[in-house]
Every structure is written in structure tokens, then in C-alpha cells.
Coordinates of C-alpha atoms in Angstrom, one line a residue:
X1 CA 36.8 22.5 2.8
X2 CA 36.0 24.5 -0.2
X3 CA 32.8 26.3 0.0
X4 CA 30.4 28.0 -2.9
X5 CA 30.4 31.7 -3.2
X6 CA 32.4 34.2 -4.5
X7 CA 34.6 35.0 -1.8
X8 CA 36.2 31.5 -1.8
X9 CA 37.4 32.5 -5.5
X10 CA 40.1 34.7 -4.2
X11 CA 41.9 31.4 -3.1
X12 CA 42.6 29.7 -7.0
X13 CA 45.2 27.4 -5.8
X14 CA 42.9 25.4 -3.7
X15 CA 40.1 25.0 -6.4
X16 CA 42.7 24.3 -9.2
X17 CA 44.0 21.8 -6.1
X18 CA 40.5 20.2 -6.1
X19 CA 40.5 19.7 -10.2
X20 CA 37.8 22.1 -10.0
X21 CA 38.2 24.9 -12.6
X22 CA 36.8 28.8 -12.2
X23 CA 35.3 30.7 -14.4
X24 CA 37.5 33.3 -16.3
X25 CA 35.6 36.3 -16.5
X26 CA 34.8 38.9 -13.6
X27 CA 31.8 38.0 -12.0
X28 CA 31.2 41.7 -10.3
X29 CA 30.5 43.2 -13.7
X30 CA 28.5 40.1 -15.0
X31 CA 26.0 40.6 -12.3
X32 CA 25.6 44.4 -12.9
X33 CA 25.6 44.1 -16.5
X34 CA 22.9 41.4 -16.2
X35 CA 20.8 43.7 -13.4
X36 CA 21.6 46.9 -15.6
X37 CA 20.6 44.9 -19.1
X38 CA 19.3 41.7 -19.2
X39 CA 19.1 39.5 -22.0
X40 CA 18.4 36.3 -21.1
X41 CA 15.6 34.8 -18.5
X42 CA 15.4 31.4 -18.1
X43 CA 12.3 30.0 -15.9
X44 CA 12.8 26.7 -14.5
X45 CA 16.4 26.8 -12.4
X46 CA 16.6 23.2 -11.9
X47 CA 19.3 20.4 -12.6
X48 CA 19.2 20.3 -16.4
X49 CA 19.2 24.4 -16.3
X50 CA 22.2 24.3 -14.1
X51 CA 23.5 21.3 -15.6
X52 CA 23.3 22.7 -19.1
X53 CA 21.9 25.4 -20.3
X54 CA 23.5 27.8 -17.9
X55 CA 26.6 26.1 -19.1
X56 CA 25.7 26.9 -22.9
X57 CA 25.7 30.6 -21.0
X58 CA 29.6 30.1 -19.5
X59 CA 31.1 28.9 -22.7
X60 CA 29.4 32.0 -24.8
X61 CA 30.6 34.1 -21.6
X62 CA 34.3 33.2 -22.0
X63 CA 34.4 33.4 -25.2
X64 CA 33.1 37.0 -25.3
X65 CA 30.0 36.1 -26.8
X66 CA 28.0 38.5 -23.6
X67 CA 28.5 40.4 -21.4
X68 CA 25.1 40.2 -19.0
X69 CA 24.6 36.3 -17.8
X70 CA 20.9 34.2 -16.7
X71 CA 18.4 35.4 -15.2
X72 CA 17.0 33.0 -13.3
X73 CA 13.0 33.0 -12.7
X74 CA 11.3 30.5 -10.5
X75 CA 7.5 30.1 -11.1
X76 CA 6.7 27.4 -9.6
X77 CA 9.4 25.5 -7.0
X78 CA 11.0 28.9 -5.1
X79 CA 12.8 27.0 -2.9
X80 CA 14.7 26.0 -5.6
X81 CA 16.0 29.6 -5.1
X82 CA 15.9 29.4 -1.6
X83 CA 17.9 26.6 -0.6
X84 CA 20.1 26.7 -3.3
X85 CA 20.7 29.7 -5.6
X86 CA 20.9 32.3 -2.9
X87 CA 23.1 31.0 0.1
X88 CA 25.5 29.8 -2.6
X89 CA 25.7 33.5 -4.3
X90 CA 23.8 32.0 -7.9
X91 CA 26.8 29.2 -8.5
X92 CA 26.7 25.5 -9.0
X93 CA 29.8 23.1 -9.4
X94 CA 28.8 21.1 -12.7
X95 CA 30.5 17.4 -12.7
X96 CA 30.5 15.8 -15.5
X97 CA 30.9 12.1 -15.2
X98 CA 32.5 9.6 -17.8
X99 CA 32.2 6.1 -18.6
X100 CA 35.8 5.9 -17.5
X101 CA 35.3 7.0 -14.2
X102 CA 36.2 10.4 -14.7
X103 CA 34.6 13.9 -13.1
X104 CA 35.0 16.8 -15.3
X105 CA 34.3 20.0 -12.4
X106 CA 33.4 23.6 -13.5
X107 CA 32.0 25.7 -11.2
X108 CA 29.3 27.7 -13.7
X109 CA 28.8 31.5 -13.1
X110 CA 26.8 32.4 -15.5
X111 CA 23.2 32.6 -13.3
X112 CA 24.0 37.0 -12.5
X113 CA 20.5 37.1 -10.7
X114 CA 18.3 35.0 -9.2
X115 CA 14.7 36.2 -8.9
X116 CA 11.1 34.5 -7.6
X117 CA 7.6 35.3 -9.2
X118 CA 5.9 35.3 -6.0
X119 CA 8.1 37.9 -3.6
X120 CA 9.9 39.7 -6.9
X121 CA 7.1 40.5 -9.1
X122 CA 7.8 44.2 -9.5
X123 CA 11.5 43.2 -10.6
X124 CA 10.0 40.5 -12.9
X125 CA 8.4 43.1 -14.5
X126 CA 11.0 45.2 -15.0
X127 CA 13.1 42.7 -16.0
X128 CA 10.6 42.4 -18.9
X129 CA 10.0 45.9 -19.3
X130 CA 13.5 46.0 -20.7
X131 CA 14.3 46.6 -24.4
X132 CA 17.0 44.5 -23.8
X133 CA 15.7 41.6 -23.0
X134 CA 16.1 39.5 -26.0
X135 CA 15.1 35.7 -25.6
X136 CA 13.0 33.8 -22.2
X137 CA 13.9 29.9 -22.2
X138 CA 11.9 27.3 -20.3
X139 CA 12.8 24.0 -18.8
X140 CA 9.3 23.2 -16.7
X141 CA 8.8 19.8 -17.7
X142 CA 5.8 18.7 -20.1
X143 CA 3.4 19.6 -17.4
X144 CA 4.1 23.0 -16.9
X145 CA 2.6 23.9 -20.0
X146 CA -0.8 22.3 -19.2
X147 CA -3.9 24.7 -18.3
X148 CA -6.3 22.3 -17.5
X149 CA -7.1 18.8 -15.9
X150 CA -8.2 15.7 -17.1
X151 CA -11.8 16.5 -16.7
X152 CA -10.8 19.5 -19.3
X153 CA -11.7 22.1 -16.6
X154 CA -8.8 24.7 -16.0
X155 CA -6.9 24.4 -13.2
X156 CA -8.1 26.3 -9.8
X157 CA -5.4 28.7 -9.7
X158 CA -5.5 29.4 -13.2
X159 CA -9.6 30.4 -13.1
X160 CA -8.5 33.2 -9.6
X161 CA -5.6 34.2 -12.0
X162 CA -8.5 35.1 -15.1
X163 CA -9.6 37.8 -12.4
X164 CA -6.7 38.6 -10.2
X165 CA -5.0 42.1 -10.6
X166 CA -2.0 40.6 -12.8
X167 CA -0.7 44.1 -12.8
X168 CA -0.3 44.0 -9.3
X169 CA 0.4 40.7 -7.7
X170 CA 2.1 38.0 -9.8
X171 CA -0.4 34.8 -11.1
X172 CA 0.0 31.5 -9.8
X173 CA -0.3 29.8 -12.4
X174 CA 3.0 29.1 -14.5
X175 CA 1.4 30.0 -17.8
X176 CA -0.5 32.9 -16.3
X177 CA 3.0 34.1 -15.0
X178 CA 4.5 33.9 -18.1
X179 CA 1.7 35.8 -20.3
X180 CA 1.2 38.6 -17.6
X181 CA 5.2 39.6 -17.7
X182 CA 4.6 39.3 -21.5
X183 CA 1.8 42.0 -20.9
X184 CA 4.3 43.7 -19.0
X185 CA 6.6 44.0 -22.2
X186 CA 4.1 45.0 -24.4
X187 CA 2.9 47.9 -21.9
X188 CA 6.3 49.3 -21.9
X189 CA 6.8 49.2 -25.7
X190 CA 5.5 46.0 -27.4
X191 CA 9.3 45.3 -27.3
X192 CA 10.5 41.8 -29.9
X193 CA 11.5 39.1 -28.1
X194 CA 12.0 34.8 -28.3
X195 CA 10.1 32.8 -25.8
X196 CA 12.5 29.1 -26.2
X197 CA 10.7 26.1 -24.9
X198 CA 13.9 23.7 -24.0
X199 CA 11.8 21.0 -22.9
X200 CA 12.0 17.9 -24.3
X201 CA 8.5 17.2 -25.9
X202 CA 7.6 17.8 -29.4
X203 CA 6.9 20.9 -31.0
X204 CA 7.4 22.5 -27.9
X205 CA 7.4 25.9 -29.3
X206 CA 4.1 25.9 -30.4
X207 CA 2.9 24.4 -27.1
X208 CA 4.3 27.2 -25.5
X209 CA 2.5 29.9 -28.1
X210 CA -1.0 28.1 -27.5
X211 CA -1.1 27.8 -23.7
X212 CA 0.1 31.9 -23.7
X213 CA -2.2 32.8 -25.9
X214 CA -5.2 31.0 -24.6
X215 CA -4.7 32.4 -21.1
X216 CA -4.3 35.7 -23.0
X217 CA -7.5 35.6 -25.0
X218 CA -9.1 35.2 -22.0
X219 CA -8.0 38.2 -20.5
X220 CA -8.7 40.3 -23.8
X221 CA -12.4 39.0 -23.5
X222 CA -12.4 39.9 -20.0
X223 CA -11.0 43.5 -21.0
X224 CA -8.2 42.6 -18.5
X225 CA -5.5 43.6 -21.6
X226 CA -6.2 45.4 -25.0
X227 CA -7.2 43.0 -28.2
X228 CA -3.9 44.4 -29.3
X229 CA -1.6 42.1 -27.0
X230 CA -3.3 39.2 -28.8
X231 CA -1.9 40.3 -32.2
X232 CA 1.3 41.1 -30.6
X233 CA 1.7 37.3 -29.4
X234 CA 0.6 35.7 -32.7
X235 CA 3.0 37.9 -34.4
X236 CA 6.3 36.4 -34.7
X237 CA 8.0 39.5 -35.8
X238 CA 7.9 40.8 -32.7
X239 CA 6.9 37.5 -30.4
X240 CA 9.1 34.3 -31.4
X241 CA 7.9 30.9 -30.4
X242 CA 11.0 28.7 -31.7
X243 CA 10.8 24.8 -31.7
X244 CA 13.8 23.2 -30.3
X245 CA 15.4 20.1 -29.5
X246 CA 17.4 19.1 -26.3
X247 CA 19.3 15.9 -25.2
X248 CA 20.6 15.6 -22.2
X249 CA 20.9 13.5 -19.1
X250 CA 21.3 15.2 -15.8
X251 CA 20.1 13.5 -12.9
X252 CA 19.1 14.0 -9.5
X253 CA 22.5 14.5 -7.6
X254 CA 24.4 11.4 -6.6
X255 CA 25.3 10.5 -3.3
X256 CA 29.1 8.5 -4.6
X257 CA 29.6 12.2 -6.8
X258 CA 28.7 14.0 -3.5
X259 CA 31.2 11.6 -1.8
X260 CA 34.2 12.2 -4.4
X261 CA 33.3 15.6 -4.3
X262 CA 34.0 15.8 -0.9
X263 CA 37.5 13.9 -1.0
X264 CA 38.4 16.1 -3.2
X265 CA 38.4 18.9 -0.4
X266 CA 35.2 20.8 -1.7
X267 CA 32.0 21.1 1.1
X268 CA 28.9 22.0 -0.4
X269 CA 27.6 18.8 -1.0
X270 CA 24.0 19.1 0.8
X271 CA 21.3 17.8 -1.0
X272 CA 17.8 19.4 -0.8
X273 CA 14.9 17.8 -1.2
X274 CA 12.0 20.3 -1.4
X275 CA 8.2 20.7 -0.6
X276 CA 7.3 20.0 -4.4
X277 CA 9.6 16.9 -4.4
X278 CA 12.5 18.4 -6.5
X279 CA 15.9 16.8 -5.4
X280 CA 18.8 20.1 -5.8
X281 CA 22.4 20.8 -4.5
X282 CA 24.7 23.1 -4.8
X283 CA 26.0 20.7 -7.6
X284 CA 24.7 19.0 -10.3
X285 CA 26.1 15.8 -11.8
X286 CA 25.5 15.3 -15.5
X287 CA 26.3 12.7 -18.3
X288 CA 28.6 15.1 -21.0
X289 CA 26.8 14.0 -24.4
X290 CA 24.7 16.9 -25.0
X291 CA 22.7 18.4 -27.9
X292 CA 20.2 21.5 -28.6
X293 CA 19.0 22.4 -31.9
X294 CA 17.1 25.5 -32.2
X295 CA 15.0 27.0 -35.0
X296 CA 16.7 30.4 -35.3
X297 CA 13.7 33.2 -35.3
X298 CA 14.9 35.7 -32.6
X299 CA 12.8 39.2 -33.6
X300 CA 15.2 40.9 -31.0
X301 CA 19.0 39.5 -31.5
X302 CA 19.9 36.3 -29.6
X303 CA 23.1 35.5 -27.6
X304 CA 25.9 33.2 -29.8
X305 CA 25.3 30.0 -28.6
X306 CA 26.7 28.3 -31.4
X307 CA 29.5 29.2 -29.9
X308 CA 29.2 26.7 -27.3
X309 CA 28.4 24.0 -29.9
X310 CA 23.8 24.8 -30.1
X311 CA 22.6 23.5 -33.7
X312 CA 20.7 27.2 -35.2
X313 CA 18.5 26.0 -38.1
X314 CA 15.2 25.7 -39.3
X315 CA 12.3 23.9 -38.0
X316 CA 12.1 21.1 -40.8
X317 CA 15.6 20.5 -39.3
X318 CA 14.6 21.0 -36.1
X319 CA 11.5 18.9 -36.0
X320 CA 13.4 16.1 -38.0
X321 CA 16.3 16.1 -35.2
X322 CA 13.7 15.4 -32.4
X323 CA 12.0 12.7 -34.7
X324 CA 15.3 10.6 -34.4
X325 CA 15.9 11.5 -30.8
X326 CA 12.4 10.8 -29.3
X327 CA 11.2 8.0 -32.1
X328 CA 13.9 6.2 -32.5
X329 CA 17.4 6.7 -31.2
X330 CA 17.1 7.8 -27.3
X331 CA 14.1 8.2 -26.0
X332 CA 12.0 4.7 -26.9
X333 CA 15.0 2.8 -25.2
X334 CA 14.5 4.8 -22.0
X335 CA 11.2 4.1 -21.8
X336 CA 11.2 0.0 -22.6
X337 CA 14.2 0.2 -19.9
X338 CA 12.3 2.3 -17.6
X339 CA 9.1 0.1 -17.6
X340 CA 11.0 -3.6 -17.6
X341 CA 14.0 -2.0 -15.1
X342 CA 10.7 -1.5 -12.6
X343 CA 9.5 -4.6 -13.1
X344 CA 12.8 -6.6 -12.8
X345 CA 13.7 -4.8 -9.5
X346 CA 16.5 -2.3 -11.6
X347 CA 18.4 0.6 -9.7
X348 CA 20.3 1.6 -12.5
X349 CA 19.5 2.2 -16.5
X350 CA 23.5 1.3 -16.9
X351 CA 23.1 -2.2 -14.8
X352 CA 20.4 -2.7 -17.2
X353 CA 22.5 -2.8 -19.9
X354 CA 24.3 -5.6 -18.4
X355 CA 21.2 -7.4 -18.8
X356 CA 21.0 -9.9 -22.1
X357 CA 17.7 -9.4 -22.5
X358 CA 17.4 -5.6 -21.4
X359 CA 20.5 -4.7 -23.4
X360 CA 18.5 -7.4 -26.7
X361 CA 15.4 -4.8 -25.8
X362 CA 17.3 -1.8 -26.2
X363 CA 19.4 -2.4 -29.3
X364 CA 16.1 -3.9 -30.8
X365 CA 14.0 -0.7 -30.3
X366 CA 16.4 1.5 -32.0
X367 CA 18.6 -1.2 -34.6
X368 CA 16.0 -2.8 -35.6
X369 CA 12.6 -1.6 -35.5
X370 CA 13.3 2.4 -35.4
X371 CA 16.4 2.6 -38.0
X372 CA 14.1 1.8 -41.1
X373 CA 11.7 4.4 -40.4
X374 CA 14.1 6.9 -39.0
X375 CA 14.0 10.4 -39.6
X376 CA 17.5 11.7 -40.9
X377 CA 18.3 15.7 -39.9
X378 CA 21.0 15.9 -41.9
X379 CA 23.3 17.6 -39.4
X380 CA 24.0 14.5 -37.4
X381 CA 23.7 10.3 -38.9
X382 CA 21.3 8.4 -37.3
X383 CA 24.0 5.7 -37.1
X384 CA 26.2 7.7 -35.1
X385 CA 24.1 9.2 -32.6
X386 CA 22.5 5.9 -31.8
X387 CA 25.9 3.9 -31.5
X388 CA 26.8 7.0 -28.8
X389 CA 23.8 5.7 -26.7
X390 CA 24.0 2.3 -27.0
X391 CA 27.8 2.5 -26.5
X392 CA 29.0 4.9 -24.3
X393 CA 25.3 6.7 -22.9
X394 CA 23.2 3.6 -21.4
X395 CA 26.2 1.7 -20.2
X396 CA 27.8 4.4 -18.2
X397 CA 27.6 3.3 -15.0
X398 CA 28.4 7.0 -13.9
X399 CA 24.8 8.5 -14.8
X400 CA 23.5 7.7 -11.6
X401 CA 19.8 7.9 -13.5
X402 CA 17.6 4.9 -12.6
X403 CA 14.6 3.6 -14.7
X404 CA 11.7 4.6 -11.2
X405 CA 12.6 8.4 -12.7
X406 CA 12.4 7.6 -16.4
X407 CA 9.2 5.9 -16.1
X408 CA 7.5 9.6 -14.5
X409 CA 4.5 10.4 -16.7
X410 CA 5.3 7.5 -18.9
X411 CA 1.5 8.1 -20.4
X412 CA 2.8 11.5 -21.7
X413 CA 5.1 10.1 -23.3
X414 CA 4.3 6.9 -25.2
X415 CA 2.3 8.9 -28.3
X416 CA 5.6 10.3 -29.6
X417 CA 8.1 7.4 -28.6
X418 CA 6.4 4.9 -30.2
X419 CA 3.1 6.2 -31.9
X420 CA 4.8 7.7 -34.7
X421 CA 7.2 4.6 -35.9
X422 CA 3.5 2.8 -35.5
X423 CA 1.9 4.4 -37.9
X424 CA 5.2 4.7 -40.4
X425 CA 5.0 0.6 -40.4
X426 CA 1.7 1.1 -41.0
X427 CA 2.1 3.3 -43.6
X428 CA 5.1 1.5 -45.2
X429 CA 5.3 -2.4 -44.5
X430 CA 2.5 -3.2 -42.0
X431 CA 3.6 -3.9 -38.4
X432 CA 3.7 -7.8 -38.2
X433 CA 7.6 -7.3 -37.8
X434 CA 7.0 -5.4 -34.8
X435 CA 8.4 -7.1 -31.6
X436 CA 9.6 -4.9 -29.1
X437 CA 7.6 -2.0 -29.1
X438 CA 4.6 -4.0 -28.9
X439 CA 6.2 -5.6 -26.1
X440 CA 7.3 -2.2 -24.4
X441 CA 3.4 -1.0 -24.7
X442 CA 2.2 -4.4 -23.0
X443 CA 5.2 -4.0 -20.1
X444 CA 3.4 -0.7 -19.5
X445 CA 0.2 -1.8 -19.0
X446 CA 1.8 -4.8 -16.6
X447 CA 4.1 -2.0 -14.8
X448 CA 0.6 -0.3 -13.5
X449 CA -0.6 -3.1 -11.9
X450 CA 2.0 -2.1 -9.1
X451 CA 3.2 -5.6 -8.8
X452 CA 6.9 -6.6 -9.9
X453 CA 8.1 -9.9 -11.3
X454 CA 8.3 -11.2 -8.1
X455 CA 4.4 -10.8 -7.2
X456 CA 5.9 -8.1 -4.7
X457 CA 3.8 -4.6 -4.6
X458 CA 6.0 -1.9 -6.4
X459 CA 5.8 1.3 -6.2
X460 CA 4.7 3.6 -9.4
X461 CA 6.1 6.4 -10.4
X462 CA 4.4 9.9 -10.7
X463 CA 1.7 10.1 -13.4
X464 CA -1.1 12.3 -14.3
X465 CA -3.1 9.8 -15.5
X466 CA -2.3 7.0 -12.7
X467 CA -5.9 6.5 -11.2
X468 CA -7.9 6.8 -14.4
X469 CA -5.7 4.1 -15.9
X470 CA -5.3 1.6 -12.4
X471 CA -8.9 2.1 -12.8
X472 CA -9.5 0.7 -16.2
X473 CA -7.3 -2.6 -15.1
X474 CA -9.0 -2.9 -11.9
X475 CA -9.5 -6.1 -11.3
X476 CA -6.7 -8.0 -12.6
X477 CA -4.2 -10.0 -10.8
X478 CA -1.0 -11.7 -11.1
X479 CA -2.0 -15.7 -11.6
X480 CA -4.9 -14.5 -13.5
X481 CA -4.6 -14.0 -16.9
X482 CA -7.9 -15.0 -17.9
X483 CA -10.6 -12.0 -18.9
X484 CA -7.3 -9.5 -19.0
X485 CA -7.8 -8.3 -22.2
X486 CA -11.3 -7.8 -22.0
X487 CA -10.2 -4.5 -19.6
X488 CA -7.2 -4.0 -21.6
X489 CA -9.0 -2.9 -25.1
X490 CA -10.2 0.4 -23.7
X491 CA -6.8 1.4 -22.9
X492 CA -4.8 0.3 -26.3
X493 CA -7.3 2.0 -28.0
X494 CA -7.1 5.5 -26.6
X495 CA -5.2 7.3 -29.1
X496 CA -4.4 10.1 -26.9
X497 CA -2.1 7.9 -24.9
X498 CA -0.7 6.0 -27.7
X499 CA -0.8 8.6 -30.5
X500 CA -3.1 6.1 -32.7
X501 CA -5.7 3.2 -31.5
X502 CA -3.3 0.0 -31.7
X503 CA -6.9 -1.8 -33.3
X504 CA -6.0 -0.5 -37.0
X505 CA -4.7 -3.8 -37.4
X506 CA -3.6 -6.8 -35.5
X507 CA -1.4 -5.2 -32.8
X508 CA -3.6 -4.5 -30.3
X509 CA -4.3 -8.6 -30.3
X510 CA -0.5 -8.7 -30.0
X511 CA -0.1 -7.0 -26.8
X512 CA -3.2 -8.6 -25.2
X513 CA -1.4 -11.2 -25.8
X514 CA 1.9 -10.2 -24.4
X515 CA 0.0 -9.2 -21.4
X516 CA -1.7 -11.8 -20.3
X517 CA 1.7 -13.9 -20.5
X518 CA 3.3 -11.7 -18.3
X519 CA 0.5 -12.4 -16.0
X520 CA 0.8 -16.1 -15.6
X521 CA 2.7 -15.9 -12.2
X522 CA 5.5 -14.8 -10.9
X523 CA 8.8 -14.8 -12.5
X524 CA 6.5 -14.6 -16.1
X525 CA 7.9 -11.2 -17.2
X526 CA 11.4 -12.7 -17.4
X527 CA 10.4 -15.2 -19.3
X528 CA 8.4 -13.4 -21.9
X529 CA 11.6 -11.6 -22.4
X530 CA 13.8 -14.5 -22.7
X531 CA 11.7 -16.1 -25.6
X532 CA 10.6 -13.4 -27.3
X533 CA 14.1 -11.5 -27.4
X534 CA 16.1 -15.2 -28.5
X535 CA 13.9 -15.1 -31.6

């Protein structure tokens, strides 16, 4: 069996025997050029980095495009680089998986070190030190950027790391991390460089900027760092906060991949599951759409990713390209399949779509309702990119993604997915024509009762908002629908959650309404559905 490290390279006829293709440049020098000058530190080494990103990294690599690869930073799961970057000497075997069937495998090589905040601080440090260093990119989910809880107190770790020696001993906070390296690089020089948010939220740049800066204003107040480092973050001559877009799907790895994989003669198929509940191997399976915009500001250089196909452009661009991603064409059909796949008892987002009425939903959130307030970037039709989802993304039974992990922190999300085509009917026509959306929202709401369409408890996925909101709809039970909505209005009119309070006009009513159908008894949610989506 094939096994992951570099020493197995030396035998090319077996890999090219497995349909697995090596990378074409030397991998000795890439890991000294990438220890000796490093360019590029991306913190968050998880599937979609591996899956993606470090991929961007291979293409530009065999292309000529660098010559130092990835640093890889964990901050917060290390071990992520434990269990899986280390024994396999920084590789991962990327499989690509069509609607046909078909596995595309690359191993990617790009990663040249591995490091972890907590045991490598010193070399953290002087990876940042480095004039060379031109760009930091971040895939840490939404929730890595948050400093405080829902009481709007800051986290515990985060108040020790607003006294801690930073200089010293590495945070533990992710943010704290993050600005303290940045102090780092402006003690050694107040050296330019692009901190690139690739998580997929909005205006993720400037999410990134605030949280840094607020745990850096603290330390200026507490003469921990000079009022000069402030200035030096707010400045984006020589500190870039870019906005960018990303579209993606990588899962967590699939046992039937893991099972070709081995057929195909290769062994490192072991999937991890660590202590903070990340799910890793040594390969990654992915869908092979992909798409990252970026808003080009990069005060110190950046590599050439356009080589490997990355959208450099400015933020109007940029902002308008996540408008039609997250409003309209992708991410609103996730979420309606998420929440109704939960309900219905759904494994899989593509069995879904085998569904009438789930497939009805779908094209009806982005067809329908989304096109005619669509935002259009100009470097890709709206048309096109939402006839690839419907078409050849959802329905590919391939993408082993299944609607329990696409309904994670489904409260985060709602605001942008569907608060924003809210308030353009508002602003435009008035939202009487609304059908599914409204109908998504009241599925939500259903979904947290923890009960499926069968009256069986269901389990809920992660959420940071779980108990406040079970607790605002305590009471209610399937077979009950009377008094419902009288608990409901509290919720639908928190516009932190839905990005506006769904009262303006006569929404809100509409999804009480919704609700309480789909609490009639069991079997109700279907049925909703099938009248509502025959209309």
C-alpha cells in the first residue's frame, strides 16, 4: 500500500499506478526556501485549507509562480498538526469527486512547514519577524473572529491574554494570537503585510481588522505595546485587511472515498476525529467547483494566484460577488436544505435534491425569489453560476456533505442569506410574493424544537445561540399549535438574527403562520411543503 511522505515519492510508477499524480517541483528546496523566507502563513490547516487553498499554493508552485510554499499555523485545534500534518511529512492526497463518479487524486505539497502557536511560539515569531513574509490567510470559521460571549463579556482566555507576557508565551486566544505575532512584526521593523480572511462570511476583512485592533487597543491602554502599533494596524499601507470571497465545498472525509482510495492501492486512509470535534485525514475529499475573489491591496507583494484561476479585483467587485453567492445563488439553498433535510430525516444534500418538494424549495430560493434582486459582479452571470449549483453542485451524489453539517450555527447565518433579499423586496416590490424564504425562516424555528417530522427527538446541530433560543420556544409541542406564536414574536423580531425585524410588514404574521402548521402533528412539515410548493 501506498503510504504519505516523501520517501514513498521515489517510487512514481506506483502512484501514477494508483491515478494519483505527484507534484512536479522538488520538495527539499520548497521546505528550505519556505523555512529560510516565508511568504505565506495560513492559520486554520483544516479540510477546506488542504482541500483548497493549499491547492491555489500547488498550481502557483508548478507554474513558477514561488518558490517558498504554506506555512501552516494552528491556533486553535493542534492536533490538527499532530495527528495529521506531521506523521504524514505536511502532505494531503486531494480527491476531487465528480457528478460522474469520477476521483480526480493530487497529492498537494505545497504545506513546507507546519508550526503550533502553543509549543512553537518563538518560531511563530520569527516567522513574522521576517521581511518576507508577505500575506497571513485565515480559514477559522465565523467564530474564530468573535472576542466576546453572548452576555457581551470577553471571553476568559481573552481577559488572562490582556495581562499575559505576550512577548513571551503565546495567547490563547485566536485573535490575541494573531495581534501579538502582528506586534512581533512591527518590533522587528513595522514590516507591510496582507492579513486575508478566506472565511466565508461577509466583509470578512473588516471583521478581521476590528477584532485585531480591539484586542490591540487594549494592550496600548494597558502600555503592554506602544500607541504606535495602533496606527500601524489601521494603516493599510503597511497593514492590509482585504475582503474576499470563497466558494467551496469540502467536507468531512468520506468513508466510500476512503474505501476507493484504498482499492486503489493507497493506505493512509485513517480518519481523526479530535478533542475539539474536527473530523481530518491524511486526505481530503472535495466537490471541484471552486471560486475566490480577492480585493487586491497587498502593501508587501503577494504570490500569483491568479495563476491558479483567484478573481484579484476591487471590493465593490468583491463585495457584490459574495452578494450573489451568500444572498442568492448558493448559500440560501443550503440553508432551506439544511433545516427541511433535518427535519425530513435527510443524510445527504444530493438525495435531497431528488426530493420534489426539496428540489421545488431549492430552485425557488434562488430562480425565483433571489434572481430579481440579485447582485451581478460582473466577472461571472448570475444565471450561470446558479444553473452550476442547481445542476451539477447540489445533485452530486459524490459530495458526501449532509444537511446536520450545514445547519451548524445556522443563527449566524440567517442575517446575510436571507435578511438582505428581505429588505431589497421591501425596498423594491414589498414581500407579499415571498414564499420560500418565509418558509425557510419558519422551518428554522420548527428545526429547534428538536423534534423531526415524525414526532421523533432529533438531534441539533452546534450553535452559539442554541439555549437562549430553545429557551424563547419553551413550551411548545408538536400537536399544539395553539399559543405558538405568542413565543415566536420575540424571536422573528430580533434583527440580529435575521438582519431586520420580519414585523416591518406582514411577514412576521406569515411565518407564525407557517409555524404553527408545521406543528399540527406529525407528518405536518411534509405537508406544508407539498401545498405550499404546488402553488
Amino acid at each position: 500500500m501506498l503510504t504519505l511522505n516523501h520517501q514513498a515519492f521515489e517510487h512514481q510508477e506506483d502512484w501514477a499506478a494508483a491515478g494519483i499524480r505527484l507534484p512536479s517541483f522538488a520538495l527539499t528546496s520548497l521546505r528550505t526556501n519556505t523555512r529560510q523566507t516565508p511568504k505565506w502563513v495560513h492559520i486554520g490547516p483544516g479540510n477546506i485549507f488542504r482541500g483548497y487553498i493549499a491547492a491555489l499554493g500547488q498550481a502557483v508552485l508548478e507554474q513558477g509562480g514561488m518558490e517558498s510554499g504554506i506555512t501552516a499555523l494552528s491556533t486553535f485545534d493542534h492536533q490538527i498538526v499532530e495527528k495529521i500534518y506531521r506523521p504524514y511529512d505536511d502532505l494531503a492526497l486531494q480527491v476531487l469527486m465528480y457528478a460522474d463518479g469520477k476521483l480526480e487524486k493530487t497529492i498537494i505539497a505545497s504545506i513546507g512547514e507546519s508550526v503550533r502557536a502553543d509549543l512553537d511560539w518563538r518560531r511563530c515569531k520569527e516567522i513574522f519577524a521576517s521581511p518576507s513574509l508577505q500575506m497571513v490567510s485565515f480559514t477559522i470559521t465565523e467564530k474564530g473572529y468573535a472576542l466576546c460571549g453572548m452576555d457581551g463579556q470577553y471571553f476568559p482566555e481573552l481577559l488572562a491574554d490582556f495581562q499575559a507576557d505576550i512577548r513571551t508565551n503565546a495567547p490563547q486566544n485566536g485573535m490575541a494570537i494573531v495581534a501579538a505575532l502582528l506586534l512581533a512584526r512591527y518590533e522587528a521593523g513595522a514590516h507591510p503585510i496582507a492579513m486575508v480572511s478566506m472565511d466565508n462570511f461577509s466583509h470578512n476583512g473588516e471583521r478581521l481588522q476590528k477584532s485585531v485592533c480591539e484586542v490591540a487597543n487594549h494592550w496600548v491602554d494597558q502600555s503592554i505595546a506602544p500607541a504606535d502599533f495602533l496606527q500601524y494596524l489601521e494603516n493599510p499601507q503597511t497593514v492590509s485587511f482585504p475582503c474576499t470571497c470563497i466558494d467551496k465545498i469540502t467536507p468531512r472525509p468520506d468513508a466510500g472515498v476512503a474505501s476507493a482510495l484504498e482499492q486503489a492501492g493507497f493506505g493512509s486512509t485513517q480518519v481523526e476525529i479530535t478533542d475539539k470535534g474536527t473530523y481530518i485525514a491524511p486526505f481530503v475529499n472535495a466537490e471541484a467547483p471552486q471560486y475566490l475573489v480577492i480585493e487586491d491591496r497587498f502593501p508587501n507583494g503577494r504570490p500569483p494566484l491568479e495563476l491558479a484561476g483567484v478573481y484579484f479585483t476591487n471590493r465593490e467587485t468583491v463585495d457584490s460577488f459574495e452578494r450573489m453567492k451568500v444572498c442568492t445563488c448558493l448559500n440560501p439553498l443550503h440553508t432551506g436544505l439544511a433545516i427541511f433535510g433535518c427535519l425530513l430525516g435527510f443524510e445527504r444534500i444530493s438525495a435531497e435534491m431528488d426530493d420534489p418538494q426539496l428540489a421545488a424549495l431549492a430552485r425557488r430560493i434562488g430562480e425565483v425569489e433571489g434572481m430579481p434582486v440579485v447582485s451581478d459582479p460582473g466577472i461571472l452571470r448570475p444565471q450561470d453560476f446558479l444553473a452550476e449549483v442547481l445542476e451539477q453542485r447540489l445533485v452530486n451524489p459524490y459530495i458526501p456533505d449532509t444537511p446536520q453539517r450545514i445547519a451548524t450555527d445556522t443563527s449566524q447565518k440567517l442575517a446575510i442569506r436571507f435578511g438582505q433579499t428581505i429588505r431589497l423586496y421591501r425596498q423594491k416590490m414589498g414581500t407579499e410574493q415571498l414564499v420560500a424564504i418565509p418558509l425557510v425562516l419558519a422551518g428554522w424555528c420548527r428545526y429547534l424544537l428538536g423534534v423531526d417530522d415524525l414526532g421523533a427527538a432529533m438531534p441539533l446541530s452546534p450553535d452559539p445561540l442554541l439555549p437562549q433560543l430553545q429557551q424563547k420556544l419553551e413550551g411548545i409541542r408538536l400537536g399544539e399549535p395553539s399559543g405558538a406564536k405568542d413565543k415566536l414574536k420575540s424571536l422573528l423580531s430580533n434583527p440580529q438574527i435575521f438582519g431586520c425585524s420580519l414585523y416591518e410588514d406582514r411577514l412576521g404574521e406569515r411565518i407564525e403562520a407557517y409555524f404553527e402548521r408545521m406543528l399540527t402533528g406529525p407528518g405536518a412539515v411534509r405537508s406544508l411543503l407539498k401545498e405550499v410548493l404546488s402553488q
